XYZ file of C-alpha atoms in Angstrom:
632
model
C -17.878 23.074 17.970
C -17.324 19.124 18.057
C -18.132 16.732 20.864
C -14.743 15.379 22.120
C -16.218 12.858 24.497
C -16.545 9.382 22.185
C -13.126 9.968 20.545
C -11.402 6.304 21.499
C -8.162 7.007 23.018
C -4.792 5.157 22.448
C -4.320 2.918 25.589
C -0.286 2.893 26.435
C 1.396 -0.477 25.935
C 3.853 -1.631 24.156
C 2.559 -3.161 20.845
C 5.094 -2.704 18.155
C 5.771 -6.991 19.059
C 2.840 -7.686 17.583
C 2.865 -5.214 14.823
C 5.695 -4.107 13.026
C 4.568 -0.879 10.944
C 4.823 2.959 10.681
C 1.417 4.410 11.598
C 2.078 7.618 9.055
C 3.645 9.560 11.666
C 7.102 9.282 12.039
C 8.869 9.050 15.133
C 6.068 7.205 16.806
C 7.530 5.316 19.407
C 6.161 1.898 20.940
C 6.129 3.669 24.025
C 4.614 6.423 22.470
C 1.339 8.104 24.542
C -0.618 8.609 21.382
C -4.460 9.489 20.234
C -4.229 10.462 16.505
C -7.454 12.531 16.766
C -5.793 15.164 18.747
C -2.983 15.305 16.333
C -3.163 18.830 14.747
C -4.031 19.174 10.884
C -3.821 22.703 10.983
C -1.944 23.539 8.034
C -5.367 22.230 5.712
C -7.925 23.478 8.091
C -8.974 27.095 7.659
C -11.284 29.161 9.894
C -14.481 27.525 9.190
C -17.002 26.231 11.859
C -19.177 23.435 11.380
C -21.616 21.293 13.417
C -21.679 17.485 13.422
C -24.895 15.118 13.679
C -24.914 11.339 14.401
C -27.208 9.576 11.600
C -28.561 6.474 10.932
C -29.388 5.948 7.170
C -31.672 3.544 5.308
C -29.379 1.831 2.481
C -30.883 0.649 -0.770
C -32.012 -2.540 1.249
C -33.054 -1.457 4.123
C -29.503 -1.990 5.759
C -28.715 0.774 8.686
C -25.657 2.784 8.233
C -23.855 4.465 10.993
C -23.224 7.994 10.004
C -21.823 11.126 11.166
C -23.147 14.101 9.156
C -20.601 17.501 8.904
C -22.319 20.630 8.051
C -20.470 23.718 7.771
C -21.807 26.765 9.856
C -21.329 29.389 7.111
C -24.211 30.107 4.085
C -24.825 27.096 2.175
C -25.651 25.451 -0.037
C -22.062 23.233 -0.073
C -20.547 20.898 -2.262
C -20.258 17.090 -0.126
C -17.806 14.844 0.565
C -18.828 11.112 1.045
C -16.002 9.258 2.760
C -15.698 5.639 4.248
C -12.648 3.695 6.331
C -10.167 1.108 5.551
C -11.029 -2.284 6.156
C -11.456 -3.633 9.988
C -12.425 0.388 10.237
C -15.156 2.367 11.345
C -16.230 6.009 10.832
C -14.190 7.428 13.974
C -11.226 6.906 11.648
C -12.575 9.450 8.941
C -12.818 11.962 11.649
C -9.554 14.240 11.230
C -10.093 13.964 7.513
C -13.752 14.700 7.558
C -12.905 17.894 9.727
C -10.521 18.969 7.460
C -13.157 18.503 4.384
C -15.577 20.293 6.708
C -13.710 23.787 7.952
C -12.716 24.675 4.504
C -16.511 24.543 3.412
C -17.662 20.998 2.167
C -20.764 18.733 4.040
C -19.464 15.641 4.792
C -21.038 12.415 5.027
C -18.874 9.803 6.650
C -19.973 6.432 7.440
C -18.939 3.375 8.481
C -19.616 0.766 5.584
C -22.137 -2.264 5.799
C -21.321 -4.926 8.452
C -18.208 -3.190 10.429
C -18.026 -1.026 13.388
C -19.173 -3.742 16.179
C -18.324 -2.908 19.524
C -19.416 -3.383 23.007
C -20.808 0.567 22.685
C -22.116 0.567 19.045
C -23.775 -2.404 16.379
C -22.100 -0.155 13.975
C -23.558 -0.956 10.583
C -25.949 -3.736 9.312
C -25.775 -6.197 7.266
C -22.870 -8.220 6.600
C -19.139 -7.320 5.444
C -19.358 -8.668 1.191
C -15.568 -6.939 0.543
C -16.565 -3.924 -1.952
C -19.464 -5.792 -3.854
C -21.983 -4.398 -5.348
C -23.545 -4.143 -1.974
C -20.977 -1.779 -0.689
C -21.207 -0.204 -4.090
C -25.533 0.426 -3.870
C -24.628 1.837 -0.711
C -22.241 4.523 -1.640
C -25.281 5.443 -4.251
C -28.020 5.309 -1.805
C -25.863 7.587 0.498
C -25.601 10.207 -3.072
C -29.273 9.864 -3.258
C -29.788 10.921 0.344
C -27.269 13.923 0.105
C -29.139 15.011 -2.921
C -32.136 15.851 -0.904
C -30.225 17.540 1.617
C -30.740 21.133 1.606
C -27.490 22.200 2.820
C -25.805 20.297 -0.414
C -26.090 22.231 -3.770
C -26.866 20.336 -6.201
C -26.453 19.986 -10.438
C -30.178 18.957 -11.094
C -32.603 16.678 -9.445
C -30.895 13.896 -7.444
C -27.519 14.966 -8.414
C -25.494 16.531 -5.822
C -22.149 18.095 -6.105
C -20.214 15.519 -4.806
C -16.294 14.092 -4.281
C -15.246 10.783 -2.291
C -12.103 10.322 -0.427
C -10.514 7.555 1.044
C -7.802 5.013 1.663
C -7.238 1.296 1.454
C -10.842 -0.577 1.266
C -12.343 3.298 1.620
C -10.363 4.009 -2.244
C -11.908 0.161 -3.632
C -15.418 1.590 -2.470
C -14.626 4.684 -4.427
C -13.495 3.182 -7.536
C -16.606 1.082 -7.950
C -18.625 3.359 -7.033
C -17.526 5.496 -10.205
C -17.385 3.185 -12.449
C -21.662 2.121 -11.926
C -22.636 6.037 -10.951
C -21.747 8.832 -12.757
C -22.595 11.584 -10.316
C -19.275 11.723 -9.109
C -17.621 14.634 -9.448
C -14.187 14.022 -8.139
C -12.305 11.169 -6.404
C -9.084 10.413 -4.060
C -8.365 6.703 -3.933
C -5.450 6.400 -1.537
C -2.957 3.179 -1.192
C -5.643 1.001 -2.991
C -5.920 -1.475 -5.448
C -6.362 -2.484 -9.075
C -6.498 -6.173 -9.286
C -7.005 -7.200 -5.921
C -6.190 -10.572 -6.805
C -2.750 -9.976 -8.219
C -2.597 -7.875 -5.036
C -2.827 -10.989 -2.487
C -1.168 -13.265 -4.422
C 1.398 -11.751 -6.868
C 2.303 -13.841 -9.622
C 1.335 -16.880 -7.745
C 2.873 -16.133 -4.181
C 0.097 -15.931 -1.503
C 0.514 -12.793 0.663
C -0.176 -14.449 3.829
C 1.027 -12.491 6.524
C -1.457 -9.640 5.156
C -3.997 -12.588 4.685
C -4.169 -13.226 8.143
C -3.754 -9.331 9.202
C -6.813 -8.578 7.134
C -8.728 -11.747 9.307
C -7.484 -10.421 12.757
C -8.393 -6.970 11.166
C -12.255 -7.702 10.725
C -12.733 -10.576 13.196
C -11.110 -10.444 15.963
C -10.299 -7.325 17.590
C -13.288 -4.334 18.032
C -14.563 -2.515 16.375
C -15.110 -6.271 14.307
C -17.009 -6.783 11.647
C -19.903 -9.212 10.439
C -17.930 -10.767 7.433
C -19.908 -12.593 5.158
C -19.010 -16.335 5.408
C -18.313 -16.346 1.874
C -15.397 -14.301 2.050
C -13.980 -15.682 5.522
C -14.602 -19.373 4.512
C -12.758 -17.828 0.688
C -9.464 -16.381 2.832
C -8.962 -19.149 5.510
C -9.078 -21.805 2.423
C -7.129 -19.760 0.379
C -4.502 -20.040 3.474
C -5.265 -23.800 3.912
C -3.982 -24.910 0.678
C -1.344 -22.052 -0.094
C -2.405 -20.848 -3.458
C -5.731 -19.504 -4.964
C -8.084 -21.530 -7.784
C -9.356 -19.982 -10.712
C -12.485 -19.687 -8.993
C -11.083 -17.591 -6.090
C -9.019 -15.588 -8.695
C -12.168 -14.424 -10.030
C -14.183 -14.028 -6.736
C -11.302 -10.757 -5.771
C -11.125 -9.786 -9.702
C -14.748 -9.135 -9.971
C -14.272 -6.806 -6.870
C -11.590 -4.683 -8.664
C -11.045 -2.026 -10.925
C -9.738 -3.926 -13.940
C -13.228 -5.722 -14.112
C -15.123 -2.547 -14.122
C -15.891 -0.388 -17.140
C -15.218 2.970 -17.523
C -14.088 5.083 -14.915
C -14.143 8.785 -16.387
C -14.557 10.148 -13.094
C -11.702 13.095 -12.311
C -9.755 11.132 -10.013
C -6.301 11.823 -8.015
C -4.160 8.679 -7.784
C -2.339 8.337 -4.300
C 0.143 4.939 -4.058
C 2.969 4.579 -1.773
C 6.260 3.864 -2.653
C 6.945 1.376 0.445
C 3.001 -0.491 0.482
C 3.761 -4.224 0.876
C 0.049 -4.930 0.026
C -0.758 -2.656 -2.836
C 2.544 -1.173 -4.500
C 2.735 1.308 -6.812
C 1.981 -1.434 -9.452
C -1.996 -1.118 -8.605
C -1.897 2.648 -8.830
C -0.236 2.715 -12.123
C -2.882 0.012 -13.088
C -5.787 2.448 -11.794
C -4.289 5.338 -13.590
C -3.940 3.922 -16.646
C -7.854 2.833 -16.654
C -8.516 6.338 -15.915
C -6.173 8.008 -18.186
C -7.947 5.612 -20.984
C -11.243 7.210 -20.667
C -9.765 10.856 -21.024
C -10.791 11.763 -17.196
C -8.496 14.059 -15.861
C -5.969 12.123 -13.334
C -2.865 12.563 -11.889
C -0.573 10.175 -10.301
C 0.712 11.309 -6.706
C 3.856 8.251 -5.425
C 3.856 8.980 -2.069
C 6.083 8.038 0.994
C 3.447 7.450 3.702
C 3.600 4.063 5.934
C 0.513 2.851 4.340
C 0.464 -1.295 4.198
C 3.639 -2.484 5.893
C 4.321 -4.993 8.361
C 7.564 -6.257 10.139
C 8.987 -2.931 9.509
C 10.355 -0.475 12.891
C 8.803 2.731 13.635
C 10.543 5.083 11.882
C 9.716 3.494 8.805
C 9.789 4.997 6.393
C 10.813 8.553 6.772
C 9.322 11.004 4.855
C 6.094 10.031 5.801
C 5.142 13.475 7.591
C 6.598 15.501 4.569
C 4.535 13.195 1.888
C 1.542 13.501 4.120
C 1.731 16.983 3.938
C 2.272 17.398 0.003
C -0.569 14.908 -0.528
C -2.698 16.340 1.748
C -2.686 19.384 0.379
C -2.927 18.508 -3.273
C -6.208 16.577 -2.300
C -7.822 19.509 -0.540
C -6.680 21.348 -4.087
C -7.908 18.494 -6.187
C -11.497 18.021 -4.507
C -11.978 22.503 -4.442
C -11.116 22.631 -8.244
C -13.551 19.902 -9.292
C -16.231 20.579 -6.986
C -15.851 23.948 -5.961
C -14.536 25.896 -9.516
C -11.358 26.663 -7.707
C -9.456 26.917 -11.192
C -7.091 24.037 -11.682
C -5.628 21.900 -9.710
C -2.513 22.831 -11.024
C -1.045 19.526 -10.724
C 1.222 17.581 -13.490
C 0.404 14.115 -14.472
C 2.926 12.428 -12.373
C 4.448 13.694 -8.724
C 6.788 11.460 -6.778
C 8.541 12.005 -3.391
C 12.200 11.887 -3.744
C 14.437 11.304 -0.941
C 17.176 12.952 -2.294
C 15.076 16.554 -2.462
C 13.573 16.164 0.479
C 17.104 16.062 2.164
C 17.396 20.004 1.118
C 13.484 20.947 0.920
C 12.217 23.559 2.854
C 9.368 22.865 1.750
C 6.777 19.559 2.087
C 6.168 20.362 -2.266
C 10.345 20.490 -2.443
C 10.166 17.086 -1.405
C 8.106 16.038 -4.635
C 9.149 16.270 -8.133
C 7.095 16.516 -10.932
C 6.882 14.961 -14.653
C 4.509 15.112 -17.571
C 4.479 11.273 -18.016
C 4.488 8.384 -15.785
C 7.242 6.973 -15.782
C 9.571 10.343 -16.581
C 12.324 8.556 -18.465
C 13.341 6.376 -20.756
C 13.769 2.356 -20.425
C 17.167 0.930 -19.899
C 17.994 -2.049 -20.381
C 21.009 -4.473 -17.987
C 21.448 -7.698 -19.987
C 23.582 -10.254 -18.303
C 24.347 -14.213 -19.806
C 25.281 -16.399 -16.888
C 28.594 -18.427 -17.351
C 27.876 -20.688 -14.083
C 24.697 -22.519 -13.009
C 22.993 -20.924 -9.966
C 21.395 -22.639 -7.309
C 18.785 -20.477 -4.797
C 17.090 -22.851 -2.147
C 14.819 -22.797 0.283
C 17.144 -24.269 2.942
C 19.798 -21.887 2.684
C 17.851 -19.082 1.415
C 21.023 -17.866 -0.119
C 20.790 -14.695 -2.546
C 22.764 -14.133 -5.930
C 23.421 -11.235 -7.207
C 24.225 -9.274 -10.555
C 26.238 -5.985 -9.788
C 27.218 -3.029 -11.779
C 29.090 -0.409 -10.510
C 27.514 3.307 -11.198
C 29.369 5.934 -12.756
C 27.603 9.213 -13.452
C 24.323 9.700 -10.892
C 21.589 7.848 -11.922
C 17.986 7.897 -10.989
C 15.512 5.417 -11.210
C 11.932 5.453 -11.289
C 9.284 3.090 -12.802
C 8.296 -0.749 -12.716
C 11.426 -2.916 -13.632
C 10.506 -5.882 -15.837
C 12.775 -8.855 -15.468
C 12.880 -11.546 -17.836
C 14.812 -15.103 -17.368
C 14.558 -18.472 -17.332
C 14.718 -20.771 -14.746
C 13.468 -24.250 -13.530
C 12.503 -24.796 -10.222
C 14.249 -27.738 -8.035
C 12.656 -30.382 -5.183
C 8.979 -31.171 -4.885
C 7.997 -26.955 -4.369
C 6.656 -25.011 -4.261
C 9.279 -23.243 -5.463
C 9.179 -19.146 -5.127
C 11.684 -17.039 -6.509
C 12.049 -13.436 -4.990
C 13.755 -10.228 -6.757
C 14.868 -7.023 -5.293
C 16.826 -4.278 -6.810
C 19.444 -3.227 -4.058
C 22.169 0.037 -3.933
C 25.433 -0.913 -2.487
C 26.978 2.013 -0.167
C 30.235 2.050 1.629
C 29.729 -1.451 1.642
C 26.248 -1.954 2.663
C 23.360 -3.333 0.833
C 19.792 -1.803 0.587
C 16.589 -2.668 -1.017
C 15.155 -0.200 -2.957
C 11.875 0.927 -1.023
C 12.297 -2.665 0.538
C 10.387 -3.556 -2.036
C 10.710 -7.832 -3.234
C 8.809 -9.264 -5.508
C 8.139 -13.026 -5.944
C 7.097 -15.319 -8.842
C 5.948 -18.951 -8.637
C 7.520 -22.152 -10.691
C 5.776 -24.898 -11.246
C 8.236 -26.225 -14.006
C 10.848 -24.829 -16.346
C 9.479 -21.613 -17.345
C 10.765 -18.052 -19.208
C 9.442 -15.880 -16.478
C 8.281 -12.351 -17.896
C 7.462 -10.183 -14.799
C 7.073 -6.677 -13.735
C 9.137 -6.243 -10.352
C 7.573 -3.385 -7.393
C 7.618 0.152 -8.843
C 10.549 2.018 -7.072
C 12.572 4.725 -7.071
C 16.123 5.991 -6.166
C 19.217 8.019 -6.959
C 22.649 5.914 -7.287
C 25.769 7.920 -6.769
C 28.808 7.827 -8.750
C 30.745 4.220 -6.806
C 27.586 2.731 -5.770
C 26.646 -0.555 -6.989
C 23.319 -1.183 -8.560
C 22.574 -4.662 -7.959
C 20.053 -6.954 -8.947
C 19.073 -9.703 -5.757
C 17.590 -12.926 -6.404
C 16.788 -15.597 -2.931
C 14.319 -18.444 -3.074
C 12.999 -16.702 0.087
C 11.928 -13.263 0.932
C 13.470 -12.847 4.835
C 17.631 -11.861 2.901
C 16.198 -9.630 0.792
C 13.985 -7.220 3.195
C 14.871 -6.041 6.226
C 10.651 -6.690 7.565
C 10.653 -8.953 11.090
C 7.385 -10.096 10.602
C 5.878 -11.006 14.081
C 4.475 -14.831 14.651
C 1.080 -13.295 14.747
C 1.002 -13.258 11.041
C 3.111 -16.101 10.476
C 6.825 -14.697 10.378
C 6.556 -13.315 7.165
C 4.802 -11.156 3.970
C 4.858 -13.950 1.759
C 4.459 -17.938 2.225
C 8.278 -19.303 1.592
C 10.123 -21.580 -0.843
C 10.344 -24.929 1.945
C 13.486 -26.690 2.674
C 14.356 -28.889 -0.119
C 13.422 -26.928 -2.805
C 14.454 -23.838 -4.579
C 15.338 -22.551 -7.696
C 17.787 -23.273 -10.681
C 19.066 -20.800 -13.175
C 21.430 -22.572 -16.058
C 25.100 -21.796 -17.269
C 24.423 -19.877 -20.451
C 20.524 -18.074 -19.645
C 20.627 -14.818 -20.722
C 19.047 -12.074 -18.228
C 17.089 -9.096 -18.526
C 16.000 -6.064 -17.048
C 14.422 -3.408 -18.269
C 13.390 -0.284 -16.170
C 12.608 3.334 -16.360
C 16.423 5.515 -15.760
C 17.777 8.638 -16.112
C 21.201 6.953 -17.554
C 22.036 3.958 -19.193
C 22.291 0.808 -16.643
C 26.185 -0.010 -17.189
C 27.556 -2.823 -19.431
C 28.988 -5.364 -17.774
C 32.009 -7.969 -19.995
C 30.245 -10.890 -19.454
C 30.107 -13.081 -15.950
C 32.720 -12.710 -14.160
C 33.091 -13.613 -10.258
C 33.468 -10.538 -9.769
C 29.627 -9.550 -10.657
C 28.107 -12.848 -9.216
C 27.678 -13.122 -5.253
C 25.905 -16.194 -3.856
C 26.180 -14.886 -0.764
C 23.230 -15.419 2.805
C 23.833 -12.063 4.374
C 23.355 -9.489 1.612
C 25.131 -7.391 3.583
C 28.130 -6.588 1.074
C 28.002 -5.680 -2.547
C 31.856 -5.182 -3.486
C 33.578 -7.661 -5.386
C 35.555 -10.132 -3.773
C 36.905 -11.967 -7.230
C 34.976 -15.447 -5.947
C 32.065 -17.474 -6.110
C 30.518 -18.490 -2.784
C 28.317 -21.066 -2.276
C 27.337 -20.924 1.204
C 24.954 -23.324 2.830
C 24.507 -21.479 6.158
C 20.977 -21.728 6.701
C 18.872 -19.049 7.666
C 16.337 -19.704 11.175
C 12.634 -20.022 10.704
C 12.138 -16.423 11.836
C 15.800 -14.968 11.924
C 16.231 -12.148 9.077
C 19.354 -11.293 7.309
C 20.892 -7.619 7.823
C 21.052 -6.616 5.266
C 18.231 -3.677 5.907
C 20.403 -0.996 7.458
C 20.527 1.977 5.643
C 22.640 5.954 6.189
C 20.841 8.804 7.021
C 21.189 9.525 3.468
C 19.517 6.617 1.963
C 15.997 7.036 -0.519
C 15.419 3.874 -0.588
C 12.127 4.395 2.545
C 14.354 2.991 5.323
C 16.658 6.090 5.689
C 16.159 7.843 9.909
C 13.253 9.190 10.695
C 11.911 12.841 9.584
C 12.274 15.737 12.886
C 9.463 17.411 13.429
C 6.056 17.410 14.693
C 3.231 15.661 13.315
C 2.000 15.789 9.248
C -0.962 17.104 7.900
C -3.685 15.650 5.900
C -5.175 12.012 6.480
C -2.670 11.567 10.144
C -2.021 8.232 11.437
C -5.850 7.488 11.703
C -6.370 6.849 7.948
C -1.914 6.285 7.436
C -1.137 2.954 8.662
C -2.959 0.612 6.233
C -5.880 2.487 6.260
C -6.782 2.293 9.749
C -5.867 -0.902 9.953
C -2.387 -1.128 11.269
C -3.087 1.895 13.533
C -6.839 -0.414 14.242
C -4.652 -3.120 15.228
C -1.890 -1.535 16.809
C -4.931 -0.134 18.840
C -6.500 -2.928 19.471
C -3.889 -5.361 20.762
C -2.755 -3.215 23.134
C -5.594 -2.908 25.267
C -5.321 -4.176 28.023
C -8.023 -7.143 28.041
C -6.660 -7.783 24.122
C -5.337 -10.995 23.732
C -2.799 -11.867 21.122
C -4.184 -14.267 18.115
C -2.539 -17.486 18.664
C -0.050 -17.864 15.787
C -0.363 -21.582 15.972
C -4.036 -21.544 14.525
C -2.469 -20.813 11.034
C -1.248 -23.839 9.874
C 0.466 -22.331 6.854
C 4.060 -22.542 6.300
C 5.536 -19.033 6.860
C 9.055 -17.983 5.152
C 11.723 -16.346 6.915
């Protein structure tokens, strides 16, 4: 039924050193013998047969586009499914997904988008890589116009065909554009993409630059590569030169992101990831909202898949194979309703994976809850007025802390906002990174490992939304609010030297942050109980403290000035088999259904580059060609 012999295989070394990240199947060992294409995905495919065709397509332009065409072997006409990879990609990626689409009765078209897909077998697809312009946009439209005059795709009227996209990563950008300029659309999945892709690489002024430089090595320098427009290379390596974005880069990513489109009423099903360093659940809130505006149908899936993440080990995070499963299914029941007129897709407005049901589910849809409104409860508010001045700096990278002891259960689930002031110290930059952490039998996690970072440039109220997470504290934990002037104390990532030791570019030595004796604190977020009061500071609820590894009250005030290593992380990551914070052990089992660890892992790209530095004439990027300064 399909030709087996130009699947690439997964070549056998060790390559976790290079890339820390869960691939979306957990339990995947570094030396793991692994080709995702002949994982199973069983559980969506039915019965149905189908034939495959390699195509080459004329874009709007004249550009050639690598395509593999699915067509069902039962009675058509069919409803169609255009689909396209995650960025460094190429069509080989879409395969599980696109058999999946096929078998239960939909042509697929999936292709690998304009200017990637180079190898030493294949040119891929012309022209050059623009980063979801309105080149890459024309192109998704040109490939609806061709499907319209396919005869095994039904159609709603002349050039109109039934049609649905699905995707991840750069593959969901494509799709969001594309709805918002064509309105033949039927139906879309964006998966683990974003809203403001600006905000995305550099949130709230803090350059990204380990994923900076993983995007580069994902499109330039490992096959399949891609022809990158110099425009955008010569845009990222300055951007990494100097540190920070201008105005005029701010606006180059903007105008390639959903809040500078219009109108998306396109049906669409929302799929962020609880633990994505790169787009959080922040830019599929963002994307839902836009949607929800127009009065499309959309529903918000939080999911638990291993989607953008680097530095972390490979069973990170667990859950992954039961959230693949829920999701994968609720797409295959999203894309049937819409273009099918399979009833509905009897779906609430919000579904979130939850740790602590997964821990009894039987089920992969017991591991979800549902909720009518994103987010399902109530904001609660932790105020907090600060009877000693607090010093976080670079050097020491020390982290201080605001603790309340839980106690009646308490969930939460939403986007914290935090709001203080503060004043940064030395010549900076000066970066100051949050993290809301539970405190168990001693031991500190981060929420999701999720840490978010804001920029001072001088004496500022700061006013910013922190990650979307969520968690259940017990009765006797601590909830505890983490502030560093670095990231490394606060996450448990290793970030390898290949992307420059770290997530986010760090707070240097000899400069930090300053929070005043008498600045009153606040956090708001989304809870199923009110956040305890607290009587005021006390020592007791204030822990300057480097290793993060202990929330419990020791009655003083320490002021450490151990200094963290250049690439050494602090502990304070470890979690119980209990934990729902994304770093609890690993799910048993085999592998998940739905998009499997060729689309998981970034896309394609952290499998892609898992994949690609592992072969065995792959040499490792020289970390010393990035000149930025890298935090811990």
């Amino acid at each position: 039924m399909v030709d087996d012999t130009n699947r690439p295989a997964e070549t056998r070394r060790n390559v976790l050193k290079y890339l820390g990240a869960a691939m979306g199947i957990g339990g995947i060992a570094s030396q793991t013998e692994f080709d995702p294409f002949a994982h199973p995905v069983a559980a969506l495919q039915s019965d149905g047969s189908f034939q495959t065709e390699e195509r080459v397509i004329e874009s709007f332009d004249g550009t050639e586009l690598d395509t593999t065409f699915y067509n069902p072997d039962a009675d058509g006409p069919h409803p169609t499914m255009l689909m396209t990879h995650g960025w460094g990609g190429d069509k080989r990626q879409l395969q599980p997904l696109a058999e999946v689409y096929a078998s239960n009765g939909f042509v697929v078209l999936a292709y690998t988008s304009r200017g990637f897909g180079k190898t030493e077998e294949s040119d891929g697809s012309g022209g050059q890589v623009n980063s979801t312009s309105e080149l890459e946009r024309q192109d998704a439209s040109a490939l609806i116009d061709y499907l319209a005059d396919q005869d095994a795709v039904v159609t709603d009227g002349k050039n109109n065909p039934r049609i649905g996209m699905d995707g991840v990563s750069y593959g969901g950008g494509i799709q969001l554009r594309t709805a918002a300029n064509d309105d033949r659309l039927d139906a879309i999945v964006p998966r683990a993409t974003w809203y403001d892709l600006a905000q995305a690489l550099e949130i709230n002024g803090v350059l990204k630059t380990g994923w900076l430089r993983a995007l580069d090595l994902g499109a330039n320098r490992a096959p399949p590569t891609g022809d990158v427009a110099p425009e955008v290379n010569e845009k990222s390596q300055a951007i990494l030169d100097r540190g920070f974005m201008t105005e005029e880069d701010i606006e180059f990513y903007r105008s390639r992101s959903p809040t500078n489109y219009g109108e998306i009423d396109t049906p669409a099903l929302l799929i962020p990831e609880w633990t994505d360093q790169l787009f959080p659940v922040n830019q599929g809130v963002g994307n839902f909202r836009k949607i929800q505006e127009s009065g499309a149908d959309t529903t918000l899936i939080a999911g638990q898949d291993g989607t953008h993440i680097l530095g972390q080990g490979e069973n990170f995070p667990s859950g992954s194979q039961t959230s693949r499963q829920f999701v994968g299914r609720q797409a295959l029941a999203w894309i049937s309703a819409y273009l099918k007129g399979d009833g509905e897709p009897g779906l609430s407005t919000y579904h979130y994976y939850d740790a602590a049901a997964a821990e009894d589910a039987e089920t992969p849809g017991e591991a979800f809850n549902s909720a009518e409104e994103f987010p399902p409860y109530e904001s609660r508010e932790l105020s907090y007025t600060m009877d000693e001045t607090v010093e976080l700096t670079g050097g020491d990278a020390n982290i201080a802390t605001i603790d309340r002891e839980i106690s009646e259960e308490t969930e939460i689930n939403g986007i914290p906002q935090l709001t203080v002031e503060a004043t940064p110290t030395g010549e900076g930059p000066s970066h100051l990174f949050v993290a809301i952490r539970r405190v168990r039998n001693g031991e500190a996690e981060t929420v999701k490992q999720q840490v978010t970072p804001y920029r001072l440039d001088e004496a500022e109220t700061i006013e910013v939304d922190l990650s979307g997470i969520q968690g259940h504290f017990l009765s006797g934990d601590t909830f505890q609010l983490a502030m560093s002037a670095r990231a490394g104390p606060l996450s448990a990532a290793d970030v390898s030297t290949v992307f420059g030791g770290s997530v986010y570019l760090s707070t240097p030595e000899g400069s930090g942050i300053e929070i005043s004796e008498g600045t009153e604190m606040t956090l708001s977020m989304p809870a199923s109980q009110p956040l305890p009061e607290g009587e005021g500071m006390g020592d007791d609820e204030m822990d300057d403290s480097d290793d993060g590894s202990d929330g419990s009250d020791d009655g003083d005030m320490d002021d450490s000035d151990d200094e963290m290593d250049g690439g050494e992380q602090s502990d304070d990551g470890g979690s119980d088999s209990d934990s729902d914070d994304g770093s609890e052990s690993s799910d048993d089992g085999g592998p998940g259904f739905g998009i499997p660890a060729a689309l998981g892992g970034a896309g394609g790209l952290s499998y892609l580059l898992k994949q690609r530095l592992s072969s065995d004439d792959a040499a490792a990027p020289d970390p010393d060609q990035f000149d930025t300064e890298a935090d811990d």
